[in-house]
């Protein structure tokens, strides 16, 4: 990316803003590395610069631009959680509008949120073709709070603004010009072009323009589409209402109302949760290492459910993939599935401009492992069976070139044992994708005892082009996500035994923030996977452990989920789940006769939260996950927990310590024998401090 530098004649007004008045057109440089986030110092510096240049009779016009990589990539998100230090952004924008000289925003890199609002308050905007502009506040649970909802519609129209703001669009230079979000595109010398553009230009305040005419039907259509997309979120409704003030309310008053809504939303629940999420995902995706392998080609062994999904994402990320499957018919079918997956990604615009055929041309389907000899990384996704995996991994250890990375997608097997099977454990790493791999964002990267840090760093780096969110895990049954899920599921199964029905329990889970309840989910993935696992563990199970037989009984009836047209639920002709009389009957037979023994839904909700928080505390103290916020990232990106609630641990951290202790007690009573207690206060403390 092009970097903008200032010369010796630029004078520092404060640590974050410089001004160069060696020319009648003054240049104000925002200089707050790395991305010129709008901080209090930036705002104060801009205010001083505008006042100075505005009153200097030798200056005819002013260009504002960012030093380094960006104009202003956005506001300092950390500031949103606190009271905003003065001067606030609207004060700066008011000064720019009041400045008697024309002010030109010269944009490169990105101008997002407050950065683009600053540009909107300037008289004109010129940008490099690769610059990105937009108002993404809604994605953080807020609305633009410095005139974005009032100035943008006056440039691009009301319907277009509703779409741009509600979908938090980031728009590149040429499209921004087409829409009217900027006035000109610059060549390689942005400052020179901005100065040339300034010649002959006067003041032109966006806030004083009449919006381009729009038909009422078009406005209504944009509103309906935005509300549907926004699923009733408050910030979406507020954004639409603010934009529509352009039709009804004098701008000075509308700006005040917009600011008030912004202030209310930024300290609200959803914005706090989304900020937590933003920082959590950023922290989770970091892994420091001094070395990294270069990956140019990837191999996958096993073309079943996971192998095809993983092949899809790696092809879509731009790598050639050699896919090894021992059954010819399965291999042929897999190629068809991958093609269909790629077609879907193409339709969604996620193939980076390539056509399906071009991407598919990089796939080499084969039945022999020997063809992987040149691969830099090979992921095995064969059956979840220790003998099968050990054989494949031994073979890979012998076949692959020195230094090639060997990865396993195992969910539950002893991963240290798999590492040893390769005979080169330093090159081995767990890459636990989630189903469907082409859609789920989460990727647990499992660092075993001997895995080289450079191998982990390579996996983290690879996650980005695949559109995955990597979270570091250490070996342990179920790693992070499945281990937590097992405790959560167990609580739900105890409730079945106590007489609650699947639909009642699923409703409790959804009330907590899961997109679907555990019984609806197992109907989708099939009840037989967990059934087989329970059978394989039956011999070693301690008789004192609380074991709920009902899931086995449902399987024994041949009800394995959607694929057998019935599991925990029945399915009507349209595929909609409906409560099953068979399951209801089964549960009623096993439930205690005394209905007062049935848990209240609140009690179940508490037990679920208590069980998850407790297990999370154990997982962090054992070093299997790095932090509570990593676990929330796992729950949100792999298990459908609502990002608008931040995460389940984030929610728990809002409860008083005594209440958390009480709900862990409740979970403990339900589990009975074998419960291990974690230090939940130590887990939640960092979240309480940042929340
Ligand atoms: P699957 O049964 O759909 O596919 C496994 C494939 O591997 C089969 O096509 C089989 O023919 C092939 N295979 C077996 N031995 C082979 C060999 N020696 N050489 C080449 N191919 C061979 O299984 P799946 O659901 O895709 O699971 C694969 C792995 O992914 C398992 O370890 C599983 O635990 C893990 N996983 C599965 C899910 C899920 O939801 N399905 C989620 C995460 C991880």
XYZ file of C-alpha atoms and ligand atoms in Angstrom:
735
model
C 0.000 0.000 0.000
C 1.175 3.478 -0.820
C 2.436 5.514 2.133
C 1.999 9.273 2.384
C 4.950 11.199 3.832
C 5.268 14.841 4.805
C 8.322 16.968 4.059
C 10.582 19.053 6.322
C 8.338 22.073 5.926
C 5.483 20.364 7.797
C 5.325 21.725 11.340
C 4.038 19.674 14.274
C 0.995 21.268 15.932
C 0.866 18.431 18.443
C 2.130 14.816 18.415
C -0.645 13.715 16.039
C -1.118 16.555 13.547
C 1.282 18.508 11.298
C 0.696 21.361 8.903
C 2.661 22.449 5.841
C 2.020 26.047 4.793
C 4.919 26.335 2.345
C 2.324 26.660 -0.410
C -0.853 28.826 -0.569
C -2.804 25.582 -0.335
C -2.053 24.331 3.173
C -1.665 20.602 3.803
C -2.769 19.209 7.163
C -1.309 15.765 7.899
C -2.966 13.467 10.428
C -0.126 11.476 11.928
C -1.291 8.921 14.475
C 0.280 5.589 13.516
C -0.529 2.890 12.656
C -3.858 3.871 11.026
C -4.495 7.456 12.167
C -7.362 6.464 14.447
C -9.252 9.572 15.485
C -8.017 10.158 19.032
C -8.402 13.205 21.258
C -4.951 14.445 20.121
C -5.904 14.085 16.448
C -9.093 16.045 17.025
C -7.361 18.802 19.024
C -4.593 19.061 16.420
C -7.083 19.347 13.568
C -9.003 22.047 15.394
C -5.810 24.051 15.895
C -4.720 23.570 12.272
C -8.071 24.651 10.830
C -8.148 27.729 13.057
C -4.598 28.642 12.008
C -4.970 28.053 8.239
C -8.471 29.506 8.203
C -7.296 32.850 9.546
C -4.004 32.982 7.603
C -4.510 35.355 4.675
C -1.696 33.748 2.669
C -3.671 30.471 2.548
C -6.306 29.998 -0.174
C -7.447 26.425 0.425
C -6.737 23.502 2.760
C -6.089 19.830 2.030
C -6.468 17.301 4.873
C -4.727 13.972 4.421
C -3.368 11.079 6.426
C 0.337 10.418 6.832
C 1.382 6.777 6.470
C -1.064 4.064 5.434
C -4.516 5.624 5.739
C -6.597 8.780 5.913
C -8.355 7.873 9.182
C -9.160 4.170 9.386
C -11.785 4.876 12.030
C -12.260 6.034 15.545
C -10.279 4.603 18.403
C -12.746 1.851 19.305
C -11.473 1.762 22.892
C -12.699 5.342 23.360
C -16.304 4.304 22.678
C -16.540 2.522 26.009
C -15.648 5.627 28.033
C -16.728 9.205 28.270
C -15.300 10.814 25.144
C -12.453 13.249 25.855
C -12.886 16.721 24.335
C -12.803 18.063 21.756
C -15.414 15.727 20.284
C -15.555 15.023 16.571
C -18.625 17.207 15.833
C -16.698 20.228 17.196
C -13.941 19.611 14.639
C -16.403 19.096 11.801
C -18.256 22.278 12.698
C -14.956 24.181 12.551
C -14.178 22.702 9.117
C -17.585 23.745 7.809
C -17.219 27.232 9.335
C -13.704 27.694 7.931
C -13.846 30.404 5.235
C -11.456 28.485 2.953
C -12.476 25.450 0.894
C -11.306 22.256 2.595
C -10.505 19.128 0.569
C -10.237 15.641 2.044
C -7.518 13.707 0.181
C -8.139 10.054 0.963
C -5.912 6.998 0.645
C -6.015 3.695 2.509
C -9.248 3.844 4.410
C -11.611 6.543 5.620
C -14.134 4.721 7.737
C -16.567 5.750 10.460
C -15.435 9.008 12.050
C -12.741 9.215 9.341
C -15.290 9.340 6.556
C -17.521 11.661 8.590
C -14.567 14.044 8.743
C -14.251 13.789 4.957
C -17.989 14.428 4.598
C -17.674 17.695 6.521
C -15.025 18.890 4.058
C -16.208 20.723 0.967
C -14.760 18.183 -1.469
C -13.370 14.661 -1.430
C -10.721 13.174 -3.694
C -9.469 9.607 -3.218
C -7.038 7.095 -4.668
C -8.726 4.246 -6.580
C -7.759 1.690 -3.909
C -9.064 3.829 -1.040
C -12.021 2.479 0.932
C -14.725 4.720 2.399
C -17.805 3.959 4.469
C -19.763 4.241 7.684
C -19.569 0.830 9.423
C -20.858 1.949 12.856
C -23.909 -0.343 12.670
C -21.578 -3.368 12.677
C -20.461 -2.154 16.117
C -24.012 -1.670 17.393
C -24.059 2.119 16.936
C -24.994 4.693 14.314
C -22.702 7.320 12.808
C -22.577 10.059 15.429
C -20.878 12.966 13.686
C -23.213 13.877 10.876
C -22.806 10.754 8.735
C -26.548 10.138 8.669
C -27.206 13.763 7.642
C -24.434 14.503 5.148
C -24.209 11.210 3.236
C -27.898 11.188 2.142
C -27.499 14.733 0.798
C -24.727 13.438 -1.475
C -25.924 9.969 -2.516
C -29.658 9.980 -1.784
C -31.764 8.571 1.044
C -32.350 4.989 -0.241
C -28.680 4.491 -1.077
C -27.613 5.847 2.328
C -29.937 3.477 4.147
C -28.346 0.554 2.344
C -24.757 1.777 2.796
C -25.132 2.586 6.499
C -27.224 -0.398 7.595
C -25.035 -2.910 5.769
C -21.876 -1.139 7.046
C -20.531 -1.144 3.469
C -16.922 -0.391 2.705
C -16.788 1.120 -0.764
C -13.719 1.328 -3.021
C -12.709 4.493 -4.920
C -14.309 3.984 -8.362
C -17.649 2.807 -6.933
C -17.547 5.610 -4.341
C -17.143 8.098 -7.203
C -20.052 6.558 -9.076
C -22.278 6.855 -5.993
C -21.195 10.413 -5.167
C -19.410 9.472 -1.932
C -16.303 11.170 -3.335
C -15.916 13.835 -6.039
C -12.787 12.727 -7.914
C -10.192 9.976 -8.200
C -6.533 10.857 -7.740
C -3.468 9.546 -9.554
C -0.211 8.449 -7.918
C 0.531 11.862 -6.334
C -2.476 12.361 -4.071
C -1.429 15.687 -2.550
C -0.544 17.250 -5.917
C -3.819 16.051 -7.415
C -5.783 17.343 -4.433
C -4.158 20.760 -4.817
C -4.870 20.800 -8.574
C -8.472 19.776 -7.844
C -8.789 22.644 -5.340
C -8.127 25.238 -8.003
C -11.249 27.294 -8.648
C -13.307 25.391 -6.050
C -15.309 27.235 -3.422
C -17.132 26.167 -0.299
C -19.770 23.448 -0.738
C -21.190 22.102 2.504
C -22.824 18.703 2.192
C -25.038 19.606 5.151
C -26.607 22.448 3.169
C -27.375 20.476 -0.018
C -30.782 19.158 -0.974
C -30.655 15.362 -1.202
C -30.945 13.916 -4.727
C -34.669 13.287 -5.316
C -35.919 9.796 -4.459
C -39.305 8.190 -5.066
C -41.202 7.388 -1.847
C -41.480 3.761 -3.033
C -37.707 3.490 -3.319
C -37.270 4.868 0.192
C -39.830 2.423 1.584
C -38.184 -0.476 -0.259
C -34.773 0.465 1.167
C -36.269 0.725 4.669
C -37.943 -2.708 4.423
C -34.788 -4.357 3.070
C -32.678 -2.781 5.816
C -35.081 -3.796 8.583
C -35.148 -7.363 7.290
C -31.358 -7.480 7.153
C -31.074 -5.859 10.581
C -33.347 -8.390 12.326
C -34.960 -5.854 14.598
C -31.715 -4.502 16.043
C -32.086 -1.165 17.755
C -29.139 0.455 15.984
C -30.659 -0.407 12.597
C -33.964 1.223 13.488
C -32.134 4.246 14.881
C -29.950 4.546 11.768
C -32.994 4.528 9.481
C -34.814 7.066 11.661
C -31.775 9.343 11.679
C -31.359 9.198 7.891
C -35.052 9.922 7.397
C -34.710 13.139 9.411
C -33.145 14.528 6.214
C -36.722 14.702 4.882
C -38.248 16.314 7.954
C -35.873 18.034 10.335
C -33.613 21.089 10.024
C -30.020 19.916 9.856
C -28.798 21.608 13.050
C -31.489 19.898 15.093
C -31.046 16.576 13.265
C -27.325 16.605 14.046
C -28.110 16.982 17.751
C -30.642 14.129 17.673
C -28.236 11.910 15.735
C -25.508 12.582 18.299
C -27.843 11.787 21.184
C -28.792 8.439 19.609
C -25.125 7.658 18.988
C -24.213 8.459 22.600
C -27.013 6.274 23.902
C -26.138 3.335 21.654
C -22.373 3.405 22.115
C -22.645 2.739 25.833
C -25.517 0.258 25.399
C -25.395 -3.526 25.838
C -25.079 -4.490 22.201
C -22.300 -2.046 21.359
C -20.339 -3.192 24.428
C -20.787 -6.803 23.386
C -19.713 -6.145 19.802
C -16.645 -4.187 20.912
C -15.679 -7.072 23.209
C -16.114 -9.394 20.254
C -14.032 -7.188 17.994
C -11.093 -7.125 20.415
C -11.556 -10.795 21.315
C -11.324 -11.924 17.699
C -8.314 -9.733 17.116
C -6.510 -11.146 20.163
C -7.458 -14.748 19.354
C -6.010 -14.503 15.857
C -2.557 -13.428 17.124
C 0.304 -15.874 17.449
C 3.863 -14.595 17.749
C 6.689 -16.557 16.204
C 9.983 -15.644 14.595
C 9.610 -18.185 11.773
C 6.939 -19.333 9.361
C 6.837 -21.959 6.586
C 5.972 -20.939 3.080
C 2.894 -22.757 1.794
C 2.394 -23.095 -1.944
C 0.515 -26.354 -2.266
C -1.765 -28.299 0.033
C -2.774 -31.942 0.248
C -5.872 -33.406 1.918
C -6.406 -37.069 2.778
C -10.017 -38.238 3.028
C -12.731 -36.827 0.791
C -15.684 -37.269 3.137
C -17.784 -34.524 4.702
C -14.855 -32.624 6.162
C -12.263 -33.313 3.451
C -14.499 -31.823 0.733
C -15.343 -28.780 2.844
C -11.699 -28.145 3.710
C -10.650 -28.627 0.075
C -13.238 -26.014 -0.918
C -11.904 -23.318 1.401
C -8.270 -23.980 0.560
C -8.968 -23.864 -3.187
C -10.992 -20.675 -2.716
C -8.039 -19.196 -0.800
C -5.973 -19.587 -3.974
C -3.921 -22.743 -3.341
C -3.605 -25.861 -5.484
C -5.039 -28.885 -3.654
C -4.246 -32.577 -4.102
C -7.145 -34.571 -2.666
C -6.456 -38.194 -1.761
C -9.336 -40.631 -1.224
C -9.073 -44.396 -1.355
C -12.584 -45.000 -2.684
C -12.940 -43.968 -6.317
C -16.704 -43.392 -6.162
C -16.345 -41.204 -3.030
C -13.608 -39.225 -4.760
C -15.756 -38.602 -7.838
C -18.665 -37.532 -5.680
C -16.374 -35.201 -3.700
C -15.292 -33.378 -6.875
C -18.966 -32.736 -7.659
C -19.611 -31.431 -4.129
C -16.554 -29.163 -4.263
C -17.725 -27.758 -7.594
C -21.173 -27.046 -6.142
C -19.587 -25.418 -3.058
C -17.400 -23.225 -5.273
C -20.427 -22.236 -7.359
C -22.100 -21.038 -4.160
C -19.003 -19.063 -3.138
C -18.861 -17.575 -6.650
C -22.482 -16.465 -6.410
C -21.704 -14.825 -3.063
C -18.759 -12.998 -4.668
C -16.269 -14.908 -2.510
C -13.962 -16.306 -5.195
C -11.910 -13.121 -5.485
C -13.056 -12.483 -9.049
C -12.163 -15.982 -10.340
C -14.650 -18.324 -12.007
C -15.452 -21.767 -10.539
C -13.716 -23.573 -13.436
C -10.446 -21.662 -12.882
C -10.454 -22.498 -9.182
C -11.467 -26.115 -9.772
C -8.613 -26.508 -12.266
C -6.255 -26.325 -9.267
C -7.784 -29.494 -7.756
C -5.956 -32.790 -8.330
C -8.113 -35.734 -7.201
C -6.146 -38.952 -6.690
C -6.229 -42.317 -4.946
C -2.548 -42.412 -3.963
C -0.799 -40.740 -1.058
C 2.492 -40.843 -3.014
C 1.211 -37.887 -5.059
C 1.576 -35.674 -1.986
C 5.355 -35.808 -2.115
C 5.683 -32.115 -3.054
C 2.958 -30.707 -0.806
C 3.965 -28.100 1.787
C 1.028 -28.922 4.062
C -1.142 -32.039 4.247
C -4.347 -32.222 6.311
C -5.754 -35.627 7.112
C -9.544 -35.871 7.420
C -10.035 -39.648 7.372
C -12.343 -41.615 9.695
C -12.208 -40.756 13.388
C -10.509 -44.044 14.213
C -7.150 -44.295 15.921
C -5.879 -47.217 13.806
C -6.950 -45.678 10.497
C -5.454 -42.300 11.391
C -2.243 -43.799 12.741
C -1.678 -45.730 9.517
C -2.303 -42.648 7.365
C -0.088 -40.405 9.516
C 2.784 -42.920 9.533
C 2.542 -43.043 5.779
C 2.539 -39.237 5.529
C 5.581 -39.025 7.828
C 7.466 -41.312 5.466
C 6.194 -39.840 2.176
C 6.262 -36.065 2.584
C 9.303 -33.942 1.844
C 11.332 -32.739 4.846
C 9.778 -29.707 6.562
C 6.283 -30.279 5.157
C 3.556 -29.697 7.758
C 1.286 -32.598 8.703
C -2.087 -31.653 10.190
C -4.968 -33.646 11.622
C -8.632 -32.703 11.745
C -9.358 -35.098 14.593
C -12.107 -34.082 16.996
C -11.534 -36.373 19.969
C -8.626 -38.760 19.462
C -5.452 -38.472 21.528
C -3.673 -35.941 19.374
C -0.257 -36.409 21.021
C -0.420 -40.025 19.938
C -1.186 -38.905 16.382
C 1.766 -36.492 16.495
C 4.061 -39.352 17.483
C 2.729 -41.540 14.666
C 4.159 -39.142 12.078
C 7.724 -39.632 13.495
C 8.183 -35.891 13.034
C 6.105 -34.320 15.790
C 7.695 -30.883 15.382
C 6.008 -30.662 11.952
C 2.642 -31.806 13.286
C -0.321 -29.581 14.244
C -4.028 -30.046 14.867
C -6.306 -28.125 12.499
C -9.798 -28.633 13.839
C -12.261 -27.290 11.290
C -15.981 -27.180 12.070
C -18.756 -28.538 9.888
C -19.674 -27.350 7.331
C -16.035 -26.368 6.839
C -16.815 -24.072 3.918
C -19.093 -21.973 6.122
C -17.997 -22.125 9.773
C -15.412 -19.483 10.615
C -13.802 -21.182 13.586
C -10.520 -23.062 13.273
C -8.999 -24.530 16.438
C -5.242 -24.727 15.918
C -3.893 -27.358 18.291
C -0.299 -26.976 19.382
C 1.010 -30.298 20.677
C 3.927 -30.772 23.041
C 6.520 -30.795 20.271
C 4.837 -28.698 17.559
C 7.309 -26.043 16.363
C 6.040 -22.478 16.977
C 6.713 -21.690 13.297
C 4.267 -24.437 12.308
C 1.558 -22.907 14.516
C 2.325 -19.456 13.098
C 1.969 -20.883 9.574
C -1.450 -22.285 10.440
C -2.516 -18.908 11.865
C -1.294 -17.125 8.730
C -3.118 -19.587 6.484
C -6.391 -19.020 8.328
C -6.685 -15.489 6.964
C -6.941 -16.223 3.217
C -9.291 -19.096 4.085
C -11.567 -16.622 5.880
C -11.151 -18.578 9.125
C -10.722 -17.307 12.634
C -7.919 -19.241 14.329
C -7.984 -19.908 18.071
C -5.056 -21.579 19.798
C -5.794 -24.777 21.713
C -3.654 -27.307 23.518
C -4.254 -31.068 23.536
C -7.107 -32.317 25.686
C -10.293 -34.217 24.902
C -12.587 -32.092 22.751
C -10.013 -29.248 22.762
C -11.937 -26.061 23.647
C -15.273 -26.088 21.865
C -16.339 -29.710 22.015
C -15.266 -29.985 25.639
C -17.490 -27.066 26.632
C -20.276 -28.343 24.420
C -20.203 -31.736 26.136
C -20.878 -30.120 29.544
C -23.638 -27.957 28.097
C -25.256 -30.959 26.415
C -25.029 -33.025 29.563
C -27.052 -30.409 31.467
C -29.678 -30.468 28.719
C -29.853 -34.258 28.860
C -30.259 -34.241 32.660
C -33.225 -31.939 32.110
C -34.767 -34.498 29.710
C -34.465 -37.110 32.406
C -36.149 -34.723 34.810
C -39.092 -34.382 32.446
C -38.467 -31.347 30.217
C -39.110 -31.866 26.506
C -36.507 -31.223 23.768
C -38.411 -28.214 22.459
C -38.597 -26.708 25.977
C -34.871 -27.189 26.518
C -33.966 -25.882 23.065
C -36.020 -22.766 23.818
C -33.980 -22.193 27.000
C -30.710 -22.509 25.031
C -31.966 -20.031 22.450
C -33.004 -17.665 25.213
C -29.414 -17.680 26.392
C -28.152 -16.683 22.949
C -27.531 -19.901 20.992
C -28.900 -19.774 17.432
C -30.403 -23.240 17.904
C -30.845 -25.622 20.811
C -28.737 -28.777 21.248
C -31.507 -31.182 20.202
C -32.304 -29.325 16.978
C -28.563 -29.264 16.277
C -28.064 -32.990 16.833
C -31.005 -33.733 14.545
C -29.085 -31.868 11.838
C -25.718 -33.532 12.413
C -27.192 -36.978 13.107
C -27.662 -38.697 16.466
C -25.546 -41.689 15.538
C -22.138 -39.952 15.820
C -22.547 -39.299 19.540
C -24.258 -42.692 19.971
C -21.219 -44.497 18.553
C -18.952 -42.460 20.790
C -20.984 -43.315 23.895
C -20.850 -46.982 22.963
C -17.079 -46.854 22.504
C -16.698 -45.361 25.972
C -19.239 -47.550 27.750
C -16.699 -50.043 29.091
C -14.569 -47.386 30.763
C -17.451 -45.362 32.227
C -17.554 -45.148 36.024
C -20.902 -46.487 37.273
C -21.150 -43.496 39.623
C -21.292 -41.075 36.669
C -24.749 -39.659 35.955
C -25.673 -41.191 32.637
C -28.857 -40.348 30.761
C -30.176 -43.271 28.715
C -32.787 -41.327 26.740
C -30.513 -40.408 23.788
C -29.663 -44.106 23.346
C -33.347 -45.028 23.486
C -34.179 -42.489 20.773
C -31.418 -43.945 18.559
C -32.601 -47.485 19.249
C -35.962 -46.482 17.761
C -34.114 -45.750 14.524
C -34.612 -42.016 15.020
C -31.215 -40.640 13.954
C -32.238 -37.086 13.087
C -33.244 -35.332 9.903
C -31.654 -37.984 7.729
C -34.185 -40.547 9.026
C -36.913 -37.902 8.984
C -37.133 -37.925 12.751
C -34.901 -37.667 15.789
C -35.651 -35.471 18.760
C -38.255 -33.835 16.539
C -40.547 -34.998 13.764
C -40.367 -33.132 10.456
C -43.382 -31.978 8.515
C -43.688 -32.032 4.724
C -41.856 -28.696 4.455
C -38.976 -29.966 6.633
C -40.016 -27.892 9.638
C -39.327 -29.502 13.035
C -42.442 -30.302 15.078
C -42.615 -31.850 18.571
C -42.624 -35.632 18.382
C -45.351 -37.569 20.247
C -43.023 -40.599 20.306
C -40.241 -38.650 22.034
C -42.706 -36.927 24.360
C -44.066 -40.298 25.383
C -40.593 -41.710 25.971
C -39.603 -38.793 28.171
C -42.851 -38.841 30.126
C -42.347 -42.542 30.869
C -38.898 -41.885 32.290
C -39.615 -38.628 34.063
C -40.270 -38.589 37.811
C -43.971 -38.996 38.520
C -43.921 -35.904 40.709
C -44.081 -33.033 38.225
C -42.776 -30.572 40.808
C -39.392 -32.287 40.316
C -39.181 -30.838 36.822
C -36.731 -27.924 36.705
C -38.057 -24.471 35.975
C -36.679 -23.060 32.743
C -34.758 -20.418 34.715
C -33.139 -23.135 36.812
C -32.063 -24.983 33.670
C -30.745 -21.776 32.159
C -28.659 -21.213 35.317
C -27.317 -24.747 35.253
C -26.244 -24.431 31.635
C -24.411 -21.176 32.291
C -22.902 -22.575 35.505
C -21.639 -25.690 33.728
C -20.124 -23.733 30.827
C -18.448 -21.128 33.028
C -17.012 -23.807 35.292
C -15.627 -25.866 32.406
C -14.184 -22.710 30.830
C -12.369 -21.967 34.099
C -10.850 -25.464 34.071
C -9.881 -25.182 30.400
C -8.047 -21.900 30.946
C -6.346 -23.035 34.152
C -5.146 -26.192 32.377
C -3.689 -24.034 29.597
C -5.914 -25.570 26.912
C -7.302 -22.148 26.003
C -5.376 -18.910 26.411
C -8.199 -16.787 27.825
C -11.899 -16.447 28.576
C -12.315 -14.229 25.550
C -10.804 -16.943 23.301
C -13.519 -19.268 24.595
C -16.219 -16.739 23.740
C -14.705 -16.442 20.243
C -15.068 -20.236 19.969
C -18.695 -20.187 21.140
C -19.637 -17.365 18.783
C -17.826 -18.608 15.672
C -18.193 -22.365 16.079
C -21.345 -22.919 18.121
C -23.741 -20.229 16.987
C -23.741 -18.086 20.138
C -24.973 -14.584 19.351
C -22.184 -12.083 18.707
C -24.635 -9.356 19.685
C -24.426 -10.750 23.223
C -20.631 -10.812 23.114
C -20.310 -14.371 24.338
C -21.625 -16.531 27.123
C -18.706 -15.759 29.449
C -19.074 -12.055 28.713
C -22.702 -12.357 29.803
C -21.733 -14.267 32.944
C -19.153 -11.627 33.825
C -21.992 -9.114 34.146
C -23.471 -11.138 37.039
C -22.442 -10.556 40.663
C -19.787 -12.994 41.903
C -22.157 -14.589 44.405
C -24.733 -15.311 41.727
C -22.078 -16.942 39.535
C -21.031 -19.106 42.486
C -24.674 -20.075 43.030
C -25.235 -21.147 39.435
C -22.030 -23.193 39.437
C -23.382 -24.865 42.619
C -26.599 -25.647 40.733
C -24.644 -27.193 37.857
C -22.622 -29.205 40.349
C -25.725 -30.609 42.035
C -27.089 -31.697 38.650
C -23.826 -33.430 37.693
C -23.264 -35.094 41.058
C -20.352 -37.515 41.178
C -17.170 -36.522 39.359
C -17.768 -32.756 39.185
C -14.556 -30.746 39.294
C -14.790 -27.133 40.309
C -12.858 -24.432 38.470
C -11.834 -20.991 39.703
C -14.591 -19.072 37.954
C -13.726 -15.772 39.592
C -10.173 -15.925 38.220
C -11.658 -16.661 34.790
C -14.192 -13.840 34.784
C -12.105 -11.146 36.511
C -10.374 -9.885 33.324
C -13.761 -9.643 31.599
C -15.228 -7.714 34.526
C -12.332 -5.289 34.354
C -12.696 -4.586 30.620
C -16.498 -4.738 30.355
P -16.231 -39.114 6.639
O -16.523 -40.513 7.041
O -17.289 -38.331 5.955
O -14.968 -39.108 5.674
C -13.785 -39.823 5.872
C -13.228 -40.178 4.500
O -11.904 -40.645 4.642
C -14.016 -41.299 3.811
O -14.415 -40.861 2.535
C -13.001 -42.438 3.705
O -13.168 -43.226 2.534
C -11.709 -41.680 3.697
N -10.564 -42.477 4.092
C -10.471 -43.337 5.131
N -9.239 -43.883 5.165
C -8.548 -43.367 4.136
C -7.231 -43.551 3.635
N -6.404 -44.390 4.225
N -6.851 -42.846 2.561
C -7.708 -42.018 1.962
N -8.957 -41.800 2.367
C -9.378 -42.479 3.451
O -15.718 -38.373 7.931
P -15.774 -36.815 8.276
O -17.066 -36.497 8.946
O -15.376 -36.031 7.097
O -14.651 -36.711 9.405
C -13.288 -36.730 9.094
C -12.508 -36.208 10.285
O -12.948 -34.909 10.607
C -12.697 -37.014 11.542
O -11.473 -37.060 12.231
C -13.726 -36.242 12.325
O -13.643 -36.440 13.711
C -13.330 -34.836 11.966
N -14.392 -33.842 12.124
C -15.664 -34.108 11.708
C -16.650 -33.157 11.869
C -18.068 -33.413 11.394
O -18.970 -32.732 11.864
N -18.288 -34.345 10.486
C -16.331 -31.908 12.449
C -15.013 -31.643 12.820
C -14.061 -32.638 12.650
